PDB file of C-alpha atoms in Angstrom:
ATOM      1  CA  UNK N   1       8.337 -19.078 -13.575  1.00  0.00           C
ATOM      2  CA  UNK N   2      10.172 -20.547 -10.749  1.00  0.00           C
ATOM      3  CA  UNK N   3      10.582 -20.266  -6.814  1.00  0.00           C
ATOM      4  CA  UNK N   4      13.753 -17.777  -6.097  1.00  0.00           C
ATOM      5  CA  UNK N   5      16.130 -18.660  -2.750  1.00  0.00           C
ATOM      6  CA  UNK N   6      15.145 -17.337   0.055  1.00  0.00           C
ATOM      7  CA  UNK N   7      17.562 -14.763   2.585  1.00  0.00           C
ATOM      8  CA  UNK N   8      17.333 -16.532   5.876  1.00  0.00           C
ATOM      9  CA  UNK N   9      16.060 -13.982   8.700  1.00  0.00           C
ATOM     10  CA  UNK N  10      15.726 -13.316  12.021  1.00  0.00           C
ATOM     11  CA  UNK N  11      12.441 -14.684  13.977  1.00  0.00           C
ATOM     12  CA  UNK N  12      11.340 -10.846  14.811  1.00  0.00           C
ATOM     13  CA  UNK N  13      11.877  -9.935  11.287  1.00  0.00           C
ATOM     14  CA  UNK N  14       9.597 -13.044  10.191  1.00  0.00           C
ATOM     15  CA  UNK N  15       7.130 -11.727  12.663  1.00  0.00           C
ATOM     16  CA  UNK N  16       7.609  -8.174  11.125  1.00  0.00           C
ATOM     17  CA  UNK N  17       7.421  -8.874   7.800  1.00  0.00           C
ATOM     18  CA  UNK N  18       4.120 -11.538   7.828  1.00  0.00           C
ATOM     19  CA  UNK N  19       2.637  -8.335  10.452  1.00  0.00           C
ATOM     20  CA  UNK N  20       2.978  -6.419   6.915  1.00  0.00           C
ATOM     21  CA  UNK N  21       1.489  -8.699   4.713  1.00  0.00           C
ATOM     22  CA  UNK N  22      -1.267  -9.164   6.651  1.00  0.00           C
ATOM     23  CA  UNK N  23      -1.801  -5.417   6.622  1.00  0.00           C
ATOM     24  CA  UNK N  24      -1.731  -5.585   2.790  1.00  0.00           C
ATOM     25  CA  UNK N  25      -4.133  -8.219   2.389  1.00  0.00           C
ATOM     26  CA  UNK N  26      -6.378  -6.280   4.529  1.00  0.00           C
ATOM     27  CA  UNK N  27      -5.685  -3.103   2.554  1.00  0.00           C
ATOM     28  CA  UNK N  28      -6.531  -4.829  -0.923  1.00  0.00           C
ATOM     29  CA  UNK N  29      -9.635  -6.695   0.537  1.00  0.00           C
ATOM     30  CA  UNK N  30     -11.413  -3.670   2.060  1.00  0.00           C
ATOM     31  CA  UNK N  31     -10.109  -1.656  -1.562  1.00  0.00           C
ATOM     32  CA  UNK N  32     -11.692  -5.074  -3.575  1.00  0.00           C
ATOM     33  CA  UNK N  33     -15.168  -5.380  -1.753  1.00  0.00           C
ATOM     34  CA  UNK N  34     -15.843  -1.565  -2.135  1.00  0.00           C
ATOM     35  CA  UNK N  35     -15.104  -1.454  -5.749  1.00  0.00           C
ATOM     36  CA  UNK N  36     -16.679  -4.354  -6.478  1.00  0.00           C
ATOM     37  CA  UNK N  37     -13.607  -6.428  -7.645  1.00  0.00           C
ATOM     38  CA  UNK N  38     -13.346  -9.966  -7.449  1.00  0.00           C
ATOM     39  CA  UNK N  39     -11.356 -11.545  -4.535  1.00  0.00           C
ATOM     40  CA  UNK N  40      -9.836 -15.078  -5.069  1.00  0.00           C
ATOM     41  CA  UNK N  41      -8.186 -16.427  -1.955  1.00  0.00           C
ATOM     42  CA  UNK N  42      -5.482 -19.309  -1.959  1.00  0.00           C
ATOM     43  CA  UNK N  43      -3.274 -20.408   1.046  1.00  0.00           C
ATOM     44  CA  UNK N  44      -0.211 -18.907  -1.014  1.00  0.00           C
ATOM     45  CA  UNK N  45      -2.509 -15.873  -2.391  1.00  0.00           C
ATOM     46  CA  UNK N  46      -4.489 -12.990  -2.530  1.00  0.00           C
ATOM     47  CA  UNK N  47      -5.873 -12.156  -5.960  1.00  0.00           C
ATOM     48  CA  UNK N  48      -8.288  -8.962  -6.801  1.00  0.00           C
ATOM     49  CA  UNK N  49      -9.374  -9.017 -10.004  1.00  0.00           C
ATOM     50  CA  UNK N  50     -10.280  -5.370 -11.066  1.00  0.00           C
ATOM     51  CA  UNK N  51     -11.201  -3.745 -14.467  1.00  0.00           C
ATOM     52  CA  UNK N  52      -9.065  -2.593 -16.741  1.00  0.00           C
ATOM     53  CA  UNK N  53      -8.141   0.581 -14.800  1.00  0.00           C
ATOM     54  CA  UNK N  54      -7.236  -1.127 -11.291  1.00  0.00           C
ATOM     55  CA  UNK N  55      -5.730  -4.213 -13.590  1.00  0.00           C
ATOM     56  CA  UNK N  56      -5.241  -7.574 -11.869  1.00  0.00           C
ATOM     57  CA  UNK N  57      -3.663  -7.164  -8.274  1.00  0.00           C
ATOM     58  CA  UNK N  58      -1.684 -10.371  -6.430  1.00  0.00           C
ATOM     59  CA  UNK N  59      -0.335 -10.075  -2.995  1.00  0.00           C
ATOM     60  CA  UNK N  60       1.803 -13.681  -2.130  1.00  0.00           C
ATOM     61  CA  UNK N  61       1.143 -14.095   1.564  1.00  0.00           C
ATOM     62  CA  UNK N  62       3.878 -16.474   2.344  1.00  0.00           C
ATOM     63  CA  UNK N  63       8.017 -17.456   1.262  1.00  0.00           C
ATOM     64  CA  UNK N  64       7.053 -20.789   0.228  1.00  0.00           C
ATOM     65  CA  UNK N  65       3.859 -21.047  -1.992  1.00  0.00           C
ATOM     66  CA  UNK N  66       3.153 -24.612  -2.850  1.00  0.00           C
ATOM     67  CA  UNK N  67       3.231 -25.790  -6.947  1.00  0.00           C
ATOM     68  CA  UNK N  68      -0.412 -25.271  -7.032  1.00  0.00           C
ATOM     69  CA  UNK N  69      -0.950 -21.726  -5.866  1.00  0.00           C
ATOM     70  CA  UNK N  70       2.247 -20.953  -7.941  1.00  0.00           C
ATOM     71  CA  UNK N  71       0.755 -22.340 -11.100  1.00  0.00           C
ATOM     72  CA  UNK N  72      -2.285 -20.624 -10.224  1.00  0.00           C
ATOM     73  CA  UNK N  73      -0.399 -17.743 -10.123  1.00  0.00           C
ATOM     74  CA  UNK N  74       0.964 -18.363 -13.385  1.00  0.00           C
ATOM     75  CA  UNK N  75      -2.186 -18.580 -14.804  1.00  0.00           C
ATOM     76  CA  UNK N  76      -3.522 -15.537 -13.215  1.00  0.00           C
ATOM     77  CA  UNK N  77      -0.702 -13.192 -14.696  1.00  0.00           C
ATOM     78  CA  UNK N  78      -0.625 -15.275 -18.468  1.00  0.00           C
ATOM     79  CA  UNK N  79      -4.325 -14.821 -18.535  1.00  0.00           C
ATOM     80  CA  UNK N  80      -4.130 -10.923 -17.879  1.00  0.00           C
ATOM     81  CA  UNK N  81      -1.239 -10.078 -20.161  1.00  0.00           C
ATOM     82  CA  UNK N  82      -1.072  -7.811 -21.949  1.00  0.00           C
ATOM     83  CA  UNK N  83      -3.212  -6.095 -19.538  1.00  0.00           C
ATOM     84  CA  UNK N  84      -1.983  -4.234 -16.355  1.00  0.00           C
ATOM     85  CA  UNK N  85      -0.873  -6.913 -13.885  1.00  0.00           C
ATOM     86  CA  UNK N  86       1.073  -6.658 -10.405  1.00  0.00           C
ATOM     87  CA  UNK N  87       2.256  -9.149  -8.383  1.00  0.00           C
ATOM     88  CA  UNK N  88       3.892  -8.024  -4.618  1.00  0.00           C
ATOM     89  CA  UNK N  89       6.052 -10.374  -3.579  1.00  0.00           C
ATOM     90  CA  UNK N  90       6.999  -9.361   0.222  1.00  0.00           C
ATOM     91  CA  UNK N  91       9.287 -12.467   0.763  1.00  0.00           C
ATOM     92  CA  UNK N  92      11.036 -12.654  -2.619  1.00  0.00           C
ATOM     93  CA  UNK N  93      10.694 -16.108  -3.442  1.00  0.00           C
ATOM     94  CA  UNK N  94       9.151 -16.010  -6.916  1.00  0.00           C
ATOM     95  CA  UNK N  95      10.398 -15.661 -10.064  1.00  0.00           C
ATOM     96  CA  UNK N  96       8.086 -14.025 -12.558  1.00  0.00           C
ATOM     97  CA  UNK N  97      10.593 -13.267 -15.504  1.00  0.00           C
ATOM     98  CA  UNK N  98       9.545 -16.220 -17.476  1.00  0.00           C
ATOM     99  CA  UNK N  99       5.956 -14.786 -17.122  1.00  0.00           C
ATOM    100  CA  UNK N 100       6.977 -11.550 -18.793  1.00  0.00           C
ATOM    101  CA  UNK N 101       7.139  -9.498 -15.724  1.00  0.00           C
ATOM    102  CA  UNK N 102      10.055  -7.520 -14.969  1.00  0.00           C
ATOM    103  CA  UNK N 103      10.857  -6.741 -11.228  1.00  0.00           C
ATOM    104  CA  UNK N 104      11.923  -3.999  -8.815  1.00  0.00           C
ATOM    105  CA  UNK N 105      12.539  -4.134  -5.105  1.00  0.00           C
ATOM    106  CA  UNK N 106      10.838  -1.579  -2.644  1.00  0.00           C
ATOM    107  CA  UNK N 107      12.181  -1.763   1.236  1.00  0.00           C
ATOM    108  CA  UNK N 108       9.327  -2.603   4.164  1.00  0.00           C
ATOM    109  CA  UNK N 109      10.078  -0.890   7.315  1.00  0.00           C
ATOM    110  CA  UNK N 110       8.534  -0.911  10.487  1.00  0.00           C
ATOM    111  CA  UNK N 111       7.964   1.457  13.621  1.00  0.00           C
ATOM    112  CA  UNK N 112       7.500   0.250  17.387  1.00  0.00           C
ATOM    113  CA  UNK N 113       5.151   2.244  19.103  1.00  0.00           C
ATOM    114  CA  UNK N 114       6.589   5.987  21.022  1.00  0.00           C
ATOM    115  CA  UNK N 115       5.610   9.219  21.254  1.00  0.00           C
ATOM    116  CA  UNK N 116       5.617  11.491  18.169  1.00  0.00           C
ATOM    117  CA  UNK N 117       5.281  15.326  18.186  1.00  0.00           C
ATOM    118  CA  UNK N 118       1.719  16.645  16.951  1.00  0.00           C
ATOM    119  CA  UNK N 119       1.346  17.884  13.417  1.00  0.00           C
ATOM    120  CA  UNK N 120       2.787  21.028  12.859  1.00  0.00           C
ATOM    121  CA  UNK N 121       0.076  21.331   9.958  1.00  0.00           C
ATOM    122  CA  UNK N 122      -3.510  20.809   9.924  1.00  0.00           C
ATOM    123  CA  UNK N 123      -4.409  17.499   8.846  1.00  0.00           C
ATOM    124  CA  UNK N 124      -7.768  16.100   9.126  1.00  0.00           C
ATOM    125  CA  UNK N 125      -9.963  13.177   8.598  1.00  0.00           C
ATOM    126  CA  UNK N 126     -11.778  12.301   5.548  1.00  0.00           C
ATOM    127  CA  UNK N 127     -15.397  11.466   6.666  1.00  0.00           C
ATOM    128  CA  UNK N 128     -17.969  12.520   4.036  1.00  0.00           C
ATOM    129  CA  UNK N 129     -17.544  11.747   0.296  1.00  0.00           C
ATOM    130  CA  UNK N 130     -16.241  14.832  -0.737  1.00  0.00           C
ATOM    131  CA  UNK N 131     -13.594  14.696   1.380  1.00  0.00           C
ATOM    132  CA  UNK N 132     -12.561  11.424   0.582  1.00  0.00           C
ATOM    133  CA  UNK N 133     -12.929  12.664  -3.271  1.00  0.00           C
ATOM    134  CA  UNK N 134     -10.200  15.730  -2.053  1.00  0.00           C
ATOM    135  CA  UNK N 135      -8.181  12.621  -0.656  1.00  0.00           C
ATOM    136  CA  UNK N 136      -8.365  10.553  -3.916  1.00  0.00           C
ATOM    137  CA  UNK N 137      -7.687  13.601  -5.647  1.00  0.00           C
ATOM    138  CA  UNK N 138      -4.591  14.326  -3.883  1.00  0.00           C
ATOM    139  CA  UNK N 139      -2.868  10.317  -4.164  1.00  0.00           C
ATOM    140  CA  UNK N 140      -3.854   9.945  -8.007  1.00  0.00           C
ATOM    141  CA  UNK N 141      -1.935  13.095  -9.094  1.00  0.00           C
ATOM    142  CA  UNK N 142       0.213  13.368  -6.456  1.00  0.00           C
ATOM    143  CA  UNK N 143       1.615   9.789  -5.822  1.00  0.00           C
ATOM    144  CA  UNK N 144       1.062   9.898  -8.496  1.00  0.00           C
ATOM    145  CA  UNK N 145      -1.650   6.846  -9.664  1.00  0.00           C
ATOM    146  CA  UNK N 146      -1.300   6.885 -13.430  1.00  0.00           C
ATOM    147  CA  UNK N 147      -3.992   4.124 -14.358  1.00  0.00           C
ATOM    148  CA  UNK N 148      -6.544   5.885 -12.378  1.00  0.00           C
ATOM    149  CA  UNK N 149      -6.171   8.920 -14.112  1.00  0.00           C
ATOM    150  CA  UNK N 150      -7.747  10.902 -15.138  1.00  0.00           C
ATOM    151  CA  UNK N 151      -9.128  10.816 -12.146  1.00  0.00           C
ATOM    152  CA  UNK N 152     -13.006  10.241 -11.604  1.00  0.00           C
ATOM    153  CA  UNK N 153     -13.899  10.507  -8.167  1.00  0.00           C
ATOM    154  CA  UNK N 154     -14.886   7.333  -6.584  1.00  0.00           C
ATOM    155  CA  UNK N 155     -13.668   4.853  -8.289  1.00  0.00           C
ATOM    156  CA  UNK N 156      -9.963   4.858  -7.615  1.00  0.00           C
ATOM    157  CA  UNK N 157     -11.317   5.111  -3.469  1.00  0.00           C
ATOM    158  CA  UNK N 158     -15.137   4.394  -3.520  1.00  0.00           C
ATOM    159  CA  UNK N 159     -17.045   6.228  -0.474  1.00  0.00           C
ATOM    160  CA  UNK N 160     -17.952   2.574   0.683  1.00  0.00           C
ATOM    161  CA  UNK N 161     -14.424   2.831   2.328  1.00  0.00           C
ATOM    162  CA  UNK N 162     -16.069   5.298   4.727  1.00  0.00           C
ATOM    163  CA  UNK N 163     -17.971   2.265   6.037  1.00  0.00           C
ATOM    164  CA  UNK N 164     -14.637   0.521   7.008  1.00  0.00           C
ATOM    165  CA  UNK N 165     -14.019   1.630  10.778  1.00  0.00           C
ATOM    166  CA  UNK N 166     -10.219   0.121   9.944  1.00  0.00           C
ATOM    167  CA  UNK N 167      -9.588   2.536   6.471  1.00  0.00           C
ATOM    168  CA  UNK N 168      -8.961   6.065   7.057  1.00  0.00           C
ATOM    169  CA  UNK N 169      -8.083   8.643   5.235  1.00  0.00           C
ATOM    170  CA  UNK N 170      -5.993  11.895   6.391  1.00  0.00           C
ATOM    171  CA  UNK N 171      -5.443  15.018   4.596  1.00  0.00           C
ATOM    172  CA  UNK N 172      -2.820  17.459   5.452  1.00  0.00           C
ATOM    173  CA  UNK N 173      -3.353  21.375   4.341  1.00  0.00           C
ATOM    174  CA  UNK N 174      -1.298  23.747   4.198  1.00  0.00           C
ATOM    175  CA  UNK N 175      -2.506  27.763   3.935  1.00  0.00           C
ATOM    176  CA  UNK N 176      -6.017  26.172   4.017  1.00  0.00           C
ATOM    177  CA  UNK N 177      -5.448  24.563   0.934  1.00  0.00           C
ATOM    178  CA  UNK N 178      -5.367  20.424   0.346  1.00  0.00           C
ATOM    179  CA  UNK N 179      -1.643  19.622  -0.324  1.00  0.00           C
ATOM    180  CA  UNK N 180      -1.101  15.980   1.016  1.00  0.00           C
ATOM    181  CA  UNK N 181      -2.663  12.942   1.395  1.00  0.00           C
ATOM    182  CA  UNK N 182      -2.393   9.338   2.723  1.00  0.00           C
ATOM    183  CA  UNK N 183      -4.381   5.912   3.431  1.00  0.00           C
ATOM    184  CA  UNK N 184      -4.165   4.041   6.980  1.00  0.00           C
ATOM    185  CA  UNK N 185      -5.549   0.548   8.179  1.00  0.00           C
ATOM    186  CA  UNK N 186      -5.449  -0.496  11.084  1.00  0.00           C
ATOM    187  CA  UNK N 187      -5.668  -4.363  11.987  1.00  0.00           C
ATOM    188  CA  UNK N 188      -3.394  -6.187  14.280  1.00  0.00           C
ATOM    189  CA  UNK N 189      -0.594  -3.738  13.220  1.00  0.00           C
ATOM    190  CA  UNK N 190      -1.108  -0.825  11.089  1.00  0.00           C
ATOM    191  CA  UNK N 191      -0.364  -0.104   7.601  1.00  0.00           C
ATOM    192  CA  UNK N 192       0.238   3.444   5.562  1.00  0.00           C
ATOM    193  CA  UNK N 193      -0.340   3.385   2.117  1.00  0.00           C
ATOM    194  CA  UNK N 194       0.254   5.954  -0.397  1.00  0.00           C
ATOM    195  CA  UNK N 195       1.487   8.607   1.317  1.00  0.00           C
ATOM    196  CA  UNK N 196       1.973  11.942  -1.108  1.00  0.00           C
ATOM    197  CA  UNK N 197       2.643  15.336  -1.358  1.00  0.00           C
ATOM    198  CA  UNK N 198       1.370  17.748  -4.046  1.00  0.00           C
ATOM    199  CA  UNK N 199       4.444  18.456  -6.005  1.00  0.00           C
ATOM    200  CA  UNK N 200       4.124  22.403  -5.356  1.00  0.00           C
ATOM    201  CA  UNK N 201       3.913  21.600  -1.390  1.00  0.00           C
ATOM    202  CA  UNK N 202       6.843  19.376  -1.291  1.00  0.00           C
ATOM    203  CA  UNK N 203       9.688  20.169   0.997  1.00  0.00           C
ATOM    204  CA  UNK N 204       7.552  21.675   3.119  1.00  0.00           C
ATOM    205  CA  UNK N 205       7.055  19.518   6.079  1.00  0.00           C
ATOM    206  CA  UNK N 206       3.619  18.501   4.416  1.00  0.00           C
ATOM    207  CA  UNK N 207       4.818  14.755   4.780  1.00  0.00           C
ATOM    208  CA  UNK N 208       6.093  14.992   8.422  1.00  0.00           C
ATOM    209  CA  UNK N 209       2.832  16.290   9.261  1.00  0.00           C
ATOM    210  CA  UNK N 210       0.594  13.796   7.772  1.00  0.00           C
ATOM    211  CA  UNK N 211       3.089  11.014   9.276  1.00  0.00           C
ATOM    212  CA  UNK N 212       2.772  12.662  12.468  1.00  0.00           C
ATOM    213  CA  UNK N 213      -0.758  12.668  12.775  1.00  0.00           C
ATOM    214  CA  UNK N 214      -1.465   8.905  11.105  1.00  0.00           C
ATOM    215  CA  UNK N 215       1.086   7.523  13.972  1.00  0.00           C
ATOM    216  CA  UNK N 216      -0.805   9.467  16.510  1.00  0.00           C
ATOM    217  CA  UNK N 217      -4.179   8.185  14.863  1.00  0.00           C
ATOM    218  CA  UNK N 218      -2.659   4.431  15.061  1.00  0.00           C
ATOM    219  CA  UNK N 219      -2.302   4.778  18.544  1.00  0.00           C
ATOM    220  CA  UNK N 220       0.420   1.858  20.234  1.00  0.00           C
ATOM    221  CA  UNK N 221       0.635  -0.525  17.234  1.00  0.00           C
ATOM    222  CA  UNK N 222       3.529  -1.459  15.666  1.00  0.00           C
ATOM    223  CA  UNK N 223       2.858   0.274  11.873  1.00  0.00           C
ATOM    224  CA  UNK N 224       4.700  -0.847   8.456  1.00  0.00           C
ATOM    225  CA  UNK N 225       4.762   0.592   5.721  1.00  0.00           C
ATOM    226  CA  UNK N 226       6.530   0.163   1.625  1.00  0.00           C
ATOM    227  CA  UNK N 227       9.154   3.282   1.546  1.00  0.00           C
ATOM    228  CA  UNK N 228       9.673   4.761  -1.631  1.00  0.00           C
ATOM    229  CA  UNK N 229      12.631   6.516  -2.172  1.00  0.00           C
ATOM    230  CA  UNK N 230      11.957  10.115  -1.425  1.00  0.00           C
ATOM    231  CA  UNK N 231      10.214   9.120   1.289  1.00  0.00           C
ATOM    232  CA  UNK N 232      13.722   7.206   2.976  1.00  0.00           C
ATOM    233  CA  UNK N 233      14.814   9.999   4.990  1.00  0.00           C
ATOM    234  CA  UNK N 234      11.550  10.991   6.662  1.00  0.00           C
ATOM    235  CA  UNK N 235      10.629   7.329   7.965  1.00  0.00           C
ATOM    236  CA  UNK N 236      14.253   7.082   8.625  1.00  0.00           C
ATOM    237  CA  UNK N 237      13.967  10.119  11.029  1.00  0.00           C
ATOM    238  CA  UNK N 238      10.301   8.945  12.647  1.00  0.00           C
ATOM    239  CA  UNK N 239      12.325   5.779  13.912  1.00  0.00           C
ATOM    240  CA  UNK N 240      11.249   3.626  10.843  1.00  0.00           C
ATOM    241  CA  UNK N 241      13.543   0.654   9.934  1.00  0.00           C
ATOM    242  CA  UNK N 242      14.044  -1.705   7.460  1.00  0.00           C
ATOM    243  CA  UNK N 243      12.834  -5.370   7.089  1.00  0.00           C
ATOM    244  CA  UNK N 244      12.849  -6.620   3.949  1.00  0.00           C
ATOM    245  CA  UNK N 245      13.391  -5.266   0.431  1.00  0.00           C
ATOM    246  CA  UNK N 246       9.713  -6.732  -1.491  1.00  0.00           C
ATOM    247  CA  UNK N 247       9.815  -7.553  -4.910  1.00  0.00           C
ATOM    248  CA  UNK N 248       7.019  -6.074  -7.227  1.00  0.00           C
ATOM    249  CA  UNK N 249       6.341  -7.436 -10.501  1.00  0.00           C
ATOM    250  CA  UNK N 250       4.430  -6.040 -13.480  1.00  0.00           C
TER     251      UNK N 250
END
């Protein structure tokens, strides 16, 4: 395990890309302390140390972790192995291969605040339990979440998030029936997470609306977000743009 080089960038990127760390380490701290998962914090670091569904989960919070937080690390993912283990590196500047981890690159984007259109679907808020079991429901098969399934509700997205004025959750139906779902937090920025479509709902503007309505819900903060690939051409049409490619590992 070693420290990769690091792509210079522009201040305002900087800015943009530590605005969407911090968003994850929010996002894995409020999922941690409602399912009851063990938090370690180091300056270089946020760990969650879940069971053997969730699986360890490391967020790096900054380009140049120092030798102890990276041998911490090290320890961290030898420890876990062979069990499920994955380390987001937003700035790319560790190397995990001689850990046993194998890596892929996901791009960050980011969206200033402007006016967006209103849904053109319903999409509502999860506030009670069983809606936020319909929500879980939606992200484990549709994302789709493979270690959480199959999927029990509550434990993937414990009802204790409903506590968390900063977590939402937003469902978007279509014919009255649940067919999207994603996960927003809202701190000094805003982050959406897991955005997903029931595969028989797809292409059928079931993503623009839930994007529609969390940017509405986020009011005028500048919100980031990890695009997968069939998800490209919808940020890139909401006025989403690129940052950073992050490096997972697992």
């Amino acid at each position: 395990m070693g420290t990769a080089p690091i792509t210079a960038r522009s201040d305002g990127a900087v800015d943009d890309l530590h605005l969407a760390t911090r968003n994850a380490a929010a996002l894995w701290t409020a999922l941690a302390e409602a399912r009851g998962h063990a938090l370690s914090r180091l300056p270089g670091l946020l760990a969650v140390h879940g069971d053997d569904r969730a699986g360890l989960r490391v967020l790096l919070l900054t380009s140049a972790p120092s030798a102890s937080d990276v041998a911490a690390l090290t320890d961290l993912v030898r420890r876990r192995l062979p069990g499920r283990v994955v380390v987001e590196d937003p700035f790319g500047g560790v190397d995990l291969t001689g850990a046993g981890l194998t890596r892929r690159s996901l791009p960050i984007m980011i969206r200033r605040p402007a006016p967006v259109p209103p849904p053109a679907l319903e999409v509502t808020l999860a506030t009670t339990p069983a809606q936020l079991a319909v929500a879980e429901g939606l992200v484990v098969h549709g994302f789709p979440l493979e270690p959480w399934q199959p999927h029990r509700p509550g434990e993937a997205f414990p009802p204790a998030l409903l506590d968390r004025p900063r977590v939402r959750f937003l469902v978007a139906h279509r014919g009255g029936t649940p067919a999207g779902a994603c996960l927003t937090v809202a701190d000094d920025g805003a982050g959406v997470y897991w955005m997903t479509t029931l595969p028989a709902h797809r292409s059928r503007g079931v993503g623009r609306a839930l994007l529609h309505a969390a940017l509405t819900h986020l009011g005028d903060r500048p919100v980031t977000l990890t695009a997968a690939r069939a998800g490209r051409p919808l940020y890139d049409s909401l006025g989403f743009v690129p940052v950073t490619d992050a490096i997972w590992w697992s």
